mmCIF file with all atom_site columns, C-alpha atoms and ligand atoms in Angstrom:
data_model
loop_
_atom_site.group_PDB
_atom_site.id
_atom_site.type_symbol
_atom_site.label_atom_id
_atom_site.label_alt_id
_atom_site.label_comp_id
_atom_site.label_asym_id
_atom_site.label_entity_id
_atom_site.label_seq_id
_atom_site.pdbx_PDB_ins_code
_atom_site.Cartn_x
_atom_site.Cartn_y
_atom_site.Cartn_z
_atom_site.occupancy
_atom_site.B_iso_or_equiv
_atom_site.pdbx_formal_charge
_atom_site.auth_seq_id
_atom_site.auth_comp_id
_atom_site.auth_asym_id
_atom_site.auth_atom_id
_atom_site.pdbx_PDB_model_num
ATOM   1   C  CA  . UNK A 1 1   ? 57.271 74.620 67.459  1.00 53.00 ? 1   UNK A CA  1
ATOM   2   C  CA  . UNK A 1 2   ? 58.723 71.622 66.211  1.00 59.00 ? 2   UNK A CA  1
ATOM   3   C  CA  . UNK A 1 3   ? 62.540 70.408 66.515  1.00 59.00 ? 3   UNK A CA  1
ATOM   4   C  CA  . UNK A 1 4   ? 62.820 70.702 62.738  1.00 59.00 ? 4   UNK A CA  1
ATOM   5   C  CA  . UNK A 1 5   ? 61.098 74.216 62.349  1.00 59.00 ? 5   UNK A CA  1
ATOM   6   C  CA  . UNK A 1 6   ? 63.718 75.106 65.130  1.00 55.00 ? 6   UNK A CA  1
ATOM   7   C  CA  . UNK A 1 7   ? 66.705 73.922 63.667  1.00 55.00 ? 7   UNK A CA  1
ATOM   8   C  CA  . UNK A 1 8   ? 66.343 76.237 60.562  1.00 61.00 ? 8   UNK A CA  1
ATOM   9   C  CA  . UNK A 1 9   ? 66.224 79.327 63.528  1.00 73.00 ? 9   UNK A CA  1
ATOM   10  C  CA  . UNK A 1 10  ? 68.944 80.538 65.805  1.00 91.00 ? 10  UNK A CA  1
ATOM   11  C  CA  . UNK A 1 11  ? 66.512 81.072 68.903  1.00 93.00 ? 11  UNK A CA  1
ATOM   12  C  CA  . UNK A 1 12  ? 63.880 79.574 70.350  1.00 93.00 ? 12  UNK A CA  1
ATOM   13  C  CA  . UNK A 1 13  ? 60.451 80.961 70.786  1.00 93.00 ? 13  UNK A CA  1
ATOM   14  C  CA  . UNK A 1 14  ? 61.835 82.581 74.301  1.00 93.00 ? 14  UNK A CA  1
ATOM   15  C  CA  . UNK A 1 15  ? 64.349 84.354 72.230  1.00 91.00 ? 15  UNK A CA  1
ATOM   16  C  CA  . UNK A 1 16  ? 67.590 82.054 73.677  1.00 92.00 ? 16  UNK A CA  1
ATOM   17  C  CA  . UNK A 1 17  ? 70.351 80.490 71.409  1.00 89.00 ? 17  UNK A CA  1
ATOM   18  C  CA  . UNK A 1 18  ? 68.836 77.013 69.930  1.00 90.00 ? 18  UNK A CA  1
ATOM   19  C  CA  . UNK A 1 19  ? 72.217 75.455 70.102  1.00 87.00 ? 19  UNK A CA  1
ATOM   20  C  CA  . UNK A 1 20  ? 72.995 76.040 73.659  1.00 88.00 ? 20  UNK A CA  1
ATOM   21  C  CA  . UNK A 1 21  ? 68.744 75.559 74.473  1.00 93.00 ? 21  UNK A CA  1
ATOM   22  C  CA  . UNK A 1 22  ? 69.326 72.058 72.892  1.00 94.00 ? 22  UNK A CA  1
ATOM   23  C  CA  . UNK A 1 23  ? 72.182 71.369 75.176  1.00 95.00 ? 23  UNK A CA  1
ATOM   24  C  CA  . UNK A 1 24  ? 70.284 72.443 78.397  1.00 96.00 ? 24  UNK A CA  1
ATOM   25  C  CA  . UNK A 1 25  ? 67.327 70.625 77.685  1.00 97.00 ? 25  UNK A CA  1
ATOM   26  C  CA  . UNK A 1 26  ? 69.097 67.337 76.938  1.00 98.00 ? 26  UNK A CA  1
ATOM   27  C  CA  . UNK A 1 27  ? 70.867 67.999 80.266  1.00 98.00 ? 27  UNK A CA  1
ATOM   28  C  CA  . UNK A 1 28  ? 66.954 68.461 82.079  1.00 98.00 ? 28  UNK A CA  1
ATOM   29  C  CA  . UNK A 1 29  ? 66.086 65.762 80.463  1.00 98.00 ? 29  UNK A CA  1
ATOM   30  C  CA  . UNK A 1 30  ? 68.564 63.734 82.447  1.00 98.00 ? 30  UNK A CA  1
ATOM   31  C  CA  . UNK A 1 31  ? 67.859 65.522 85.880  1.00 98.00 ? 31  UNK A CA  1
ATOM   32  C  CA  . UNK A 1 32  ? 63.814 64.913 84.777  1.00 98.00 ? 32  UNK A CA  1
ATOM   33  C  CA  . UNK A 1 33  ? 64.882 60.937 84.749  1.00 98.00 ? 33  UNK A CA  1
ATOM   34  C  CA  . UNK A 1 34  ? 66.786 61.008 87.897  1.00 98.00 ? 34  UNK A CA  1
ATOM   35  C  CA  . UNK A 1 35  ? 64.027 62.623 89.500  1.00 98.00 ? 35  UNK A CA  1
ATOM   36  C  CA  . UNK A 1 36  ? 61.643 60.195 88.705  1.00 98.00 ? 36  UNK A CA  1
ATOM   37  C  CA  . UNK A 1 37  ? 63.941 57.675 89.644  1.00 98.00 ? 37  UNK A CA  1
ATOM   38  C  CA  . UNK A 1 38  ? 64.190 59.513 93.265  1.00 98.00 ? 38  UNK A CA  1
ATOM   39  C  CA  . UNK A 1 39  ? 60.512 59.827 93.474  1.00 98.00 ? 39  UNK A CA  1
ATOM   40  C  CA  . UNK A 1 40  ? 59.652 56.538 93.112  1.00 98.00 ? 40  UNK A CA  1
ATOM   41  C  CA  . UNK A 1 41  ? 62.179 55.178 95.239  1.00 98.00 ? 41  UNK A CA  1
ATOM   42  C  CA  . UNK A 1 42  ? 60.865 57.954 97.833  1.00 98.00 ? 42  UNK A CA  1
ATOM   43  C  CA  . UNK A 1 43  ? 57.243 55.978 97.179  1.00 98.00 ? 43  UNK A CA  1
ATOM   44  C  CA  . UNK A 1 44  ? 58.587 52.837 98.413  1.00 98.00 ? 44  UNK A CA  1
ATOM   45  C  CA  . UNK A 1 45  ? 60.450 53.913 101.374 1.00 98.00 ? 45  UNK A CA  1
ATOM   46  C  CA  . UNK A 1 46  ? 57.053 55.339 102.166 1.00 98.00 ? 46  UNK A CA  1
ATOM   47  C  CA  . UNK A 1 47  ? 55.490 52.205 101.786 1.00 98.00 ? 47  UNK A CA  1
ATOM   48  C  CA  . UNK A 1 48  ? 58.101 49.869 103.175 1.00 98.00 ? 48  UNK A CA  1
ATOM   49  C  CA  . UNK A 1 49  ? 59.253 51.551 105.918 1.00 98.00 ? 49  UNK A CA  1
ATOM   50  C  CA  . UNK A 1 50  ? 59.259 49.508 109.468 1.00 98.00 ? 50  UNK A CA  1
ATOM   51  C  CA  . UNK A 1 51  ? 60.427 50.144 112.939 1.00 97.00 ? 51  UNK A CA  1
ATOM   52  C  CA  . UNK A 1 52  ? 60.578 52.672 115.858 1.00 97.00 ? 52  UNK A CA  1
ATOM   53  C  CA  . UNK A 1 53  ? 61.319 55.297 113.370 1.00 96.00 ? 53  UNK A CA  1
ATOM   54  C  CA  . UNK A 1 54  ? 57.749 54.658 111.069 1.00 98.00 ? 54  UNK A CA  1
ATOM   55  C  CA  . UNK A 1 55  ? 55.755 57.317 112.168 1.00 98.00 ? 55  UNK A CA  1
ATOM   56  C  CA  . UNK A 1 56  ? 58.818 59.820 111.710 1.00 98.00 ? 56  UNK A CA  1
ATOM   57  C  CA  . UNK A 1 57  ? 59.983 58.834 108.156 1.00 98.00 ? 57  UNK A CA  1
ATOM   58  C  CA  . UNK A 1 58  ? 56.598 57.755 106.956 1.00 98.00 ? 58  UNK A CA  1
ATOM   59  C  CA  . UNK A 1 59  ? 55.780 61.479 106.802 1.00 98.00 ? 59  UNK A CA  1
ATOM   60  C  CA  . UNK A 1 60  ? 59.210 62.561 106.033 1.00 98.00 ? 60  UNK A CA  1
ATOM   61  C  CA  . UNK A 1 61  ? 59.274 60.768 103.078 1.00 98.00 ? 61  UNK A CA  1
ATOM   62  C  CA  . UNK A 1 62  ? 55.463 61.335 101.337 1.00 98.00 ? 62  UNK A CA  1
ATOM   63  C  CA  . UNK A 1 63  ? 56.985 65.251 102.083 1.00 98.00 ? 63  UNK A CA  1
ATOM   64  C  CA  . UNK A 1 64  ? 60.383 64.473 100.002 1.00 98.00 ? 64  UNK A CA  1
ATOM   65  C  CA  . UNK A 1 65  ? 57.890 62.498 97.200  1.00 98.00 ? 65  UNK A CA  1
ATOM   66  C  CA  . UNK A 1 66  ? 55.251 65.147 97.104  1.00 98.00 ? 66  UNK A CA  1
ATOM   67  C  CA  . UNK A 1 67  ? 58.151 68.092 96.628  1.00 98.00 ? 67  UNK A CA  1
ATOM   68  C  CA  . UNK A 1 68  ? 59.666 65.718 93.667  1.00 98.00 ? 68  UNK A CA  1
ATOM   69  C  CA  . UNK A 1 69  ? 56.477 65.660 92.270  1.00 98.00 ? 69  UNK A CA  1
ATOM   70  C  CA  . UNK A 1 70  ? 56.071 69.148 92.081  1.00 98.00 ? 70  UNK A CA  1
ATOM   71  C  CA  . UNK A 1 71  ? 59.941 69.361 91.038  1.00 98.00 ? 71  UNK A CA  1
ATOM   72  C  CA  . UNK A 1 72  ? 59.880 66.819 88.102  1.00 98.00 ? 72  UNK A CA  1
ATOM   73  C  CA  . UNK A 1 73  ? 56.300 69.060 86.886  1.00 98.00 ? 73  UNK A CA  1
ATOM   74  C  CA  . UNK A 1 74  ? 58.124 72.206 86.856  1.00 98.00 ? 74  UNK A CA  1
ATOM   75  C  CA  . UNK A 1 75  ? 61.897 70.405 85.168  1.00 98.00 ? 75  UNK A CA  1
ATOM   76  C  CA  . UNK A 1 76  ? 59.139 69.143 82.622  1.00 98.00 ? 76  UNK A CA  1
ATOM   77  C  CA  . UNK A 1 77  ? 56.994 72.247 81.871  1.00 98.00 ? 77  UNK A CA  1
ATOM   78  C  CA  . UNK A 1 78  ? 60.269 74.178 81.529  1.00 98.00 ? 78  UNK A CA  1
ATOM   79  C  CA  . UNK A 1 79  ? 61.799 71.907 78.827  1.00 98.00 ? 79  UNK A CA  1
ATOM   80  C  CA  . UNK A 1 80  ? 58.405 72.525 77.005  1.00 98.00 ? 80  UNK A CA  1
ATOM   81  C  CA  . UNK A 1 81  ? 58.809 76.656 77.739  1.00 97.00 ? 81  UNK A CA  1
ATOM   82  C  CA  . UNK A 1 82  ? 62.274 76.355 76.085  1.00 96.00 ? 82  UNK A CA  1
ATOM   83  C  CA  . UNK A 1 83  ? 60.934 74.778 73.019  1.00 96.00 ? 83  UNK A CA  1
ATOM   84  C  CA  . UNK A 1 84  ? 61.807 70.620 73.518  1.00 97.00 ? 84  UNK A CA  1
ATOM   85  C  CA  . UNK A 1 85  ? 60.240 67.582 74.887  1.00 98.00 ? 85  UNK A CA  1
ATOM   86  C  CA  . UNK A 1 86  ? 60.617 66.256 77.923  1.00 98.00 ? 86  UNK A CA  1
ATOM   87  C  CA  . UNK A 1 87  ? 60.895 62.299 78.423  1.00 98.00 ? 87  UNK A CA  1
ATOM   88  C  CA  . UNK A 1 88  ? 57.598 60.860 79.999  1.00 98.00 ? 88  UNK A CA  1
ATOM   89  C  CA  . UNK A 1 89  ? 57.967 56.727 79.766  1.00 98.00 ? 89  UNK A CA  1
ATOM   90  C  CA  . UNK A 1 90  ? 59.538 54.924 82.189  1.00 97.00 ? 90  UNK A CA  1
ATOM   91  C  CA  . UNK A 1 91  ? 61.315 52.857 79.670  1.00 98.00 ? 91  UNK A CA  1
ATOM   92  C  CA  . UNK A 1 92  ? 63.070 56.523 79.071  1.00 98.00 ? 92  UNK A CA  1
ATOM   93  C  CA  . UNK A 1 93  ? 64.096 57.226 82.610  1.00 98.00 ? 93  UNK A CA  1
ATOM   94  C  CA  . UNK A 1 94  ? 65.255 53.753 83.377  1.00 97.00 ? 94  UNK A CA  1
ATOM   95  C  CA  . UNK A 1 95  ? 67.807 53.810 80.353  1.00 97.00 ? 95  UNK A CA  1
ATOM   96  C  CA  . UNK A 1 96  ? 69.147 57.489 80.863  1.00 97.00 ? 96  UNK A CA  1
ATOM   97  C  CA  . UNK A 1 97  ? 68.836 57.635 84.793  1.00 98.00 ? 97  UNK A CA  1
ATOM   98  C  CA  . UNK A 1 98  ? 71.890 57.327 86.968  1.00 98.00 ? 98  UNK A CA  1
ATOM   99  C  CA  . UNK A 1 99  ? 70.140 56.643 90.009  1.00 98.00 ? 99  UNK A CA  1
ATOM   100 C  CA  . UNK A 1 100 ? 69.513 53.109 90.508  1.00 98.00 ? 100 UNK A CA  1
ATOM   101 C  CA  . UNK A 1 101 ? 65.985 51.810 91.395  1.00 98.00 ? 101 UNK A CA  1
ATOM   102 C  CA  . UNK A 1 102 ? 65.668 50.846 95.779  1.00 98.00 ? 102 UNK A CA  1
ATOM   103 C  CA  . UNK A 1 103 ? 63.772 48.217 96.225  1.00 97.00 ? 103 UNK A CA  1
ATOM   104 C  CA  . UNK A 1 104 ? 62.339 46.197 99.644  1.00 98.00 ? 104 UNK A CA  1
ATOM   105 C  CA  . UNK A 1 105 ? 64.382 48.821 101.514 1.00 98.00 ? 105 UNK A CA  1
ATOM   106 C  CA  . UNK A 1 106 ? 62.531 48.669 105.221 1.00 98.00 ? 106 UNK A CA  1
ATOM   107 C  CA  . UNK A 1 107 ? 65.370 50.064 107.604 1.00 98.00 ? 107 UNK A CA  1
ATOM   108 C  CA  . UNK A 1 108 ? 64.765 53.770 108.232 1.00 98.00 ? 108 UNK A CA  1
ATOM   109 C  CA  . UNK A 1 109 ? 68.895 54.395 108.532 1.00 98.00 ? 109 UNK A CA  1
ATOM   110 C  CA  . UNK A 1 110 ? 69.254 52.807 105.238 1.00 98.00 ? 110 UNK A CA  1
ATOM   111 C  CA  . UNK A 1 111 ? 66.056 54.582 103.434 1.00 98.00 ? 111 UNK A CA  1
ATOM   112 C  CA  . UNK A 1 112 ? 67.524 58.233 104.841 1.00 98.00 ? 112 UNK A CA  1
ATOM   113 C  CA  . UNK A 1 113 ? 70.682 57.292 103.270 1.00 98.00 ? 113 UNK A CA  1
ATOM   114 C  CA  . UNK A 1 114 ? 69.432 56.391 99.956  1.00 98.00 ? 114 UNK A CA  1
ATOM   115 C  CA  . UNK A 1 115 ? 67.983 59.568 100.110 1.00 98.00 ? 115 UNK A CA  1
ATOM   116 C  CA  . UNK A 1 116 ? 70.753 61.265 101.142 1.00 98.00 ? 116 UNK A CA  1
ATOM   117 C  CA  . UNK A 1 117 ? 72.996 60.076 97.999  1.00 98.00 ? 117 UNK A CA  1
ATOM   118 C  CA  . UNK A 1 118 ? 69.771 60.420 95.535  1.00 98.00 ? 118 UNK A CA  1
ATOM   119 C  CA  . UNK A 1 119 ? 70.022 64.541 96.725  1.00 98.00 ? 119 UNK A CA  1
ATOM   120 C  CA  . UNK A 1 120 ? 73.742 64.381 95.981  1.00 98.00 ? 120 UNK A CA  1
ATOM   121 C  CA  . UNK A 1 121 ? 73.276 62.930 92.603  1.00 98.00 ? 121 UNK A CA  1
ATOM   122 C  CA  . UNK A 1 122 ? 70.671 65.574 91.535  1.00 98.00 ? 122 UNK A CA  1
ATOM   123 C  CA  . UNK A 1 123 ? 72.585 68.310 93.080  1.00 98.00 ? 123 UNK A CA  1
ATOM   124 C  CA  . UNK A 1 124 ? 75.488 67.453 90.533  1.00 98.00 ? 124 UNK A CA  1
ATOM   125 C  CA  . UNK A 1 125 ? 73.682 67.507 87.772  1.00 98.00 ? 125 UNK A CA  1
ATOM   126 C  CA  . UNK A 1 126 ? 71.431 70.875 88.631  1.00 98.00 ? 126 UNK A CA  1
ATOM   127 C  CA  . UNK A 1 127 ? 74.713 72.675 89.687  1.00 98.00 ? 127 UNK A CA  1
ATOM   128 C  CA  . UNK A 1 128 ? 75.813 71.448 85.693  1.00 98.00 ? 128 UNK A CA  1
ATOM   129 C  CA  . UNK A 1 129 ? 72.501 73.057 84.697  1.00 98.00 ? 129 UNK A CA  1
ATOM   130 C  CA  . UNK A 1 130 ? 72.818 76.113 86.243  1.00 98.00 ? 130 UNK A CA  1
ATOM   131 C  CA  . UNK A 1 131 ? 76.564 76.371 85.015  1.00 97.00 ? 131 UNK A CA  1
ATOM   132 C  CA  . UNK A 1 132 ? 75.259 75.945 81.302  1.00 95.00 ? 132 UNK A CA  1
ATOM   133 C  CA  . UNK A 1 133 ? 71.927 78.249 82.025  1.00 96.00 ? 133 UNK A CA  1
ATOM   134 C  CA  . UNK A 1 134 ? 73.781 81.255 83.242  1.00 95.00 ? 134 UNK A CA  1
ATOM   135 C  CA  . UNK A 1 135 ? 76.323 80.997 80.671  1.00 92.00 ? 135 UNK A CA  1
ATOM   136 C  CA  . UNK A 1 136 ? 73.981 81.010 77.834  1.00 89.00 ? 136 UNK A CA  1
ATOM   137 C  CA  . UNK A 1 137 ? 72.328 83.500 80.065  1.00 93.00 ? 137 UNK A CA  1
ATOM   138 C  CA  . UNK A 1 138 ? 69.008 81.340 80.230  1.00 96.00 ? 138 UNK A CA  1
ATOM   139 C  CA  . UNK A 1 139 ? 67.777 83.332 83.566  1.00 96.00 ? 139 UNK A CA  1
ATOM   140 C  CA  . UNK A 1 140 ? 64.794 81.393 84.080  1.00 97.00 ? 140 UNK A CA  1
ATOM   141 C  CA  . UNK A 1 141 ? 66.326 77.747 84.180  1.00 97.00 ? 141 UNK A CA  1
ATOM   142 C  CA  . UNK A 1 142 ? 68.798 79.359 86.110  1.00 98.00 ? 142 UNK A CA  1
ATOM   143 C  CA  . UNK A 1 143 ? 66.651 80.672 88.724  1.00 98.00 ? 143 UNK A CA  1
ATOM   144 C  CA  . UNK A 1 144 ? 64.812 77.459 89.060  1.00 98.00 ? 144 UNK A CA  1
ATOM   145 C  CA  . UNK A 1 145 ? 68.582 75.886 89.663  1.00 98.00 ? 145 UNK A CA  1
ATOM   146 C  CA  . UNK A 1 146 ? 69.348 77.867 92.542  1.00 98.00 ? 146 UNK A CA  1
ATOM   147 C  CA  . UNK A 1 147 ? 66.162 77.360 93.951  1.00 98.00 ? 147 UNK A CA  1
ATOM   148 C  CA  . UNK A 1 148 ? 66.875 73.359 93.803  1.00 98.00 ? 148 UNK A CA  1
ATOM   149 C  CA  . UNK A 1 149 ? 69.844 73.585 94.970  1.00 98.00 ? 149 UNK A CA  1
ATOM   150 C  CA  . UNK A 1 150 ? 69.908 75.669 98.005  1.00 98.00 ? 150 UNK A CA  1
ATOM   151 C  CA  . UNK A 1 151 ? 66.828 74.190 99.178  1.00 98.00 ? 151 UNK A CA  1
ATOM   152 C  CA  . UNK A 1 152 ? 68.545 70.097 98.752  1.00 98.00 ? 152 UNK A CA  1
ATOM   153 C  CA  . UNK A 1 153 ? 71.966 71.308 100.091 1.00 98.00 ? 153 UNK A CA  1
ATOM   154 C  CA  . UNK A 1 154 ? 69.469 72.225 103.928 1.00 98.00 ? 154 UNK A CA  1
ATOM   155 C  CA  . UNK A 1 155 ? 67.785 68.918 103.071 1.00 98.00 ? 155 UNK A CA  1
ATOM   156 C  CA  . UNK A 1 156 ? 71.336 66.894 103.129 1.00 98.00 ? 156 UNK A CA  1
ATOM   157 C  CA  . UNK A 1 157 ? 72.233 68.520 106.346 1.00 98.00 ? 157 UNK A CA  1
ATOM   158 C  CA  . UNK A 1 158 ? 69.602 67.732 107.934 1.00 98.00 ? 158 UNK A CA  1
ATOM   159 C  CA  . UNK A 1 159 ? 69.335 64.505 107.037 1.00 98.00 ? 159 UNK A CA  1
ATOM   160 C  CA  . UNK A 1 160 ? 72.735 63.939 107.490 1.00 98.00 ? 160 UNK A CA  1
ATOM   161 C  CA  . UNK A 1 161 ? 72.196 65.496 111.250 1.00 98.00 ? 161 UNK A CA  1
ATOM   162 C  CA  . UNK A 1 162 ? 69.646 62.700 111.535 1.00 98.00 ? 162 UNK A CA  1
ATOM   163 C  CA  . UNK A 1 163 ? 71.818 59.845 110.782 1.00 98.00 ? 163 UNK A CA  1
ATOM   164 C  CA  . UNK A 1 164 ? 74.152 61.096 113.572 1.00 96.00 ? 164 UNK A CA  1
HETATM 165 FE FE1 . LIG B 2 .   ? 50.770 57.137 101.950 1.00 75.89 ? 201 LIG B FE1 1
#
């Protein structure tokens, strides 16, 4: 369906409100760029990494990249199920994105904490998300909030329980 076939309809093609839809995916949109911010950053701890703590965080981090990756597929394919388009260059994500780009980070302590404020960052804007969602009583992007979020709140403790 296209944006201007939309516009002339007050729901979507999932049957939600197009006005409070547009909001929600512009605000996916922006958790989509942060994501792929996060996930590339994740590839170059990955790569970067040196020190006692390699083998450790080496691991820990393609896990963290590889869950993004699936993350940022299913943020994507769920702006599509509500009707919009979600951003795909990365001359998009680097102007909307909020998290900054990590380069030549090699310390382990440093990469974990990077990580660490990356989670916080998305965990703002999904717990904005699922505000909006279950107000305009979009279940589904809801769900898929909760799910986020519970699971990143256990990944900041424990990475915070690593750091000490
Ligand atoms: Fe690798």
């Amino acid at each position: 369906m296209s944006n201007v076939k939309m516009k002339t309809m007050s729901k979507t093609q999932i049957g939600l409100p197009v006005k409070g839809s547009e909001q929600l995916a512009d605000k996916l949109n922006f958790l989509l760029s942060n994501f792929q911010m996060h996930y590339q950053n994740l590839r170059g701890l990955h790569w970067n990494l040196r020190g006692r703590d390699f083998f450790e965080l080496h691991v820990k981090f393609e896990e963290f990249y590889l869950d993004s990756q699936e993350k940022i597929d299913l943020i994507a394919e769920r702006i599509l199920t509500m009707g919009f388009s979600p951003k795909h260059t990365f001359t998009q994500y680097l102007e909307s994105a909020s998290i900054n780009a990590a380069q030549d980070v090699s310390n382990g302590a440093e990469g974990v904490e990077i990580v660490v404020n990356a989670l916080n960052v998305l965990l703002d804007i999904e717990r904005e998300v699922l505000a909006i969602a279950s107000e305009s009583n979009d279940d589904g992007t809801a769900d898929m909030m909760t799910q986020f979020i519970s699971q990143q709140e256990k990944e900041i403790w424990m990475l915070n329980a690593w750091l000490g």
